[in-house]
Steps between C-alpha positions, in 0.01 A plus 500: 500500500714703254410424140641607168314765303293371211611778264847594381585835659754590234258414220222700665720808546618478139142475372384783725782734395436425134122551532551836674742627235345391171571835339874443546658277238727276706658179375501213750680168487512338846592143593477362854449175690289437809475207739460145364666609173205696358651738241351822366574721201337838431533685171373844392615658174528868409290441189202376699534619862140407588560128439684290757618143441525280810668161463510237775714188529373235741702242697603200289230233555592157628427186298171428680362852441290561188517835319263595218668721237772586750258595779323319787152382413236767548751786471363647175146507637624655826684778314193585294279501809742721697585761237225492238555699181768725650765229455585306186685166507768483231543166326774396487658672803844659489791257478596354837165580664180306566267799463500846343223752567433816302351775717363825358549745786290769329190283549535467877199609710482875565397444862816498712385223736402275210827575322699418814310175552558397138874569518524296820325218318747521211786497750346179639546316169702234679205414723256507207706260286663260748193496722255433213482118529482519879219754475303273264527209745408710805205667324357153438568416865295804605216358288570153649582348163811379319620662179427279197782320318725540800746231606477361855849640560583850371855637496547878496830680450615745768881490473744413220462128425292447815129450554248472779210257476123514539245224559168665408173362639150645521519567876872578541828555318819356645816697419846343547832685481833318466737732688847497346797721583855502366690618806546265798437781750179595317383138525545496878332838547213415265434169675487671840285784364249264338463294817427816699271623222288184524489518882389862486204403283369281783450786744147598599505834319564342159219247485362646176827473306559209260625184675875464452744212546870433441682174435839387374328240282263586212134392484438167330371679191840667460720197560663543159584866562870563578583536868483843663785574741280723721195272492147543367240752615132425449204741516136399476282774347125491566225707332491745792860601423416619147165671549463852363804722542697221669566342160758757383695483825496119504620476139791737565603342831502150354683610185783659700524273805851375419620858449340591834695225678823594319453861608475406868789254474728772360380748764578247776843433353575872479381553859727223630798638308436843652483351852821306441684810376385700804610221733843482338535878522414494873755222562768697315424806715527289816837362388625848418407619850685204652831585328769642730594864449845460347585871508418538869692186591808636316475835678471330838807288438701802380420703814636238736851551647730243659793551743783252517565413865836397641538188709530716815183693418303185440604356836410823669153509345434139583572549874336840531 
């Protein structure tokens, strides 16, 4: 199964190039957007080339999603746990962004492997921030408990103005995704893909994966949630799915499931368009081969000669 990378490749390359060329005073001011409308801004000034400012704008939360100081709950603690003293959180962040981090590149670890691992972690800021509440819930699941002061139904943002929902319990966490698409072709492809996705999970080789189901109607707990034109996908996560190193992978896969489906829908659409274009091209070639050769037909007609026969000659030929 092809999955999206947890770190931003462009952000990682920018950080790596800057860390390897600290002696060069280079001014940076980069803006870019990645999937699900996560926006980044990097700034480095000539006056202080060792300091890098990284600002992140998250998808606009829906009405049922709760942000604390512009961030999902648990995000501040997750940032501090991931980066320690090497990263400072600026309060307030830059205008138009949910978070701004101040990184002193001169204090990075001297060991190259440790430096590389830290830069990859910084480039994974999206996972650290958006996945923070999900990580809190799944860490309690691994301990077979429920996080205190947690509502029975938790809404987490994953796309602009859209959320997915969790029902945390001590022995399992149920995750429900309303699957919505704007294009009518995407809706048809997504519906077919999700049905096949659920069927594939029932094969013998995937017995250890989380149980998965798909339905056009939402669970009873989500009856007030707006309809989803591609249905609802439900995963049931058990403690065995979040043990040890499985936790990071599970957090990322659940956080980006809608983007994963969108990726395959667009790939399928592109594949079908390519097949259609090739088919049309082959039909055009067949039609071109079936056309009569006009030039040859003209030459043939020009080379013909006719002789006018008299009445006597025609009678003679007919009786001969």
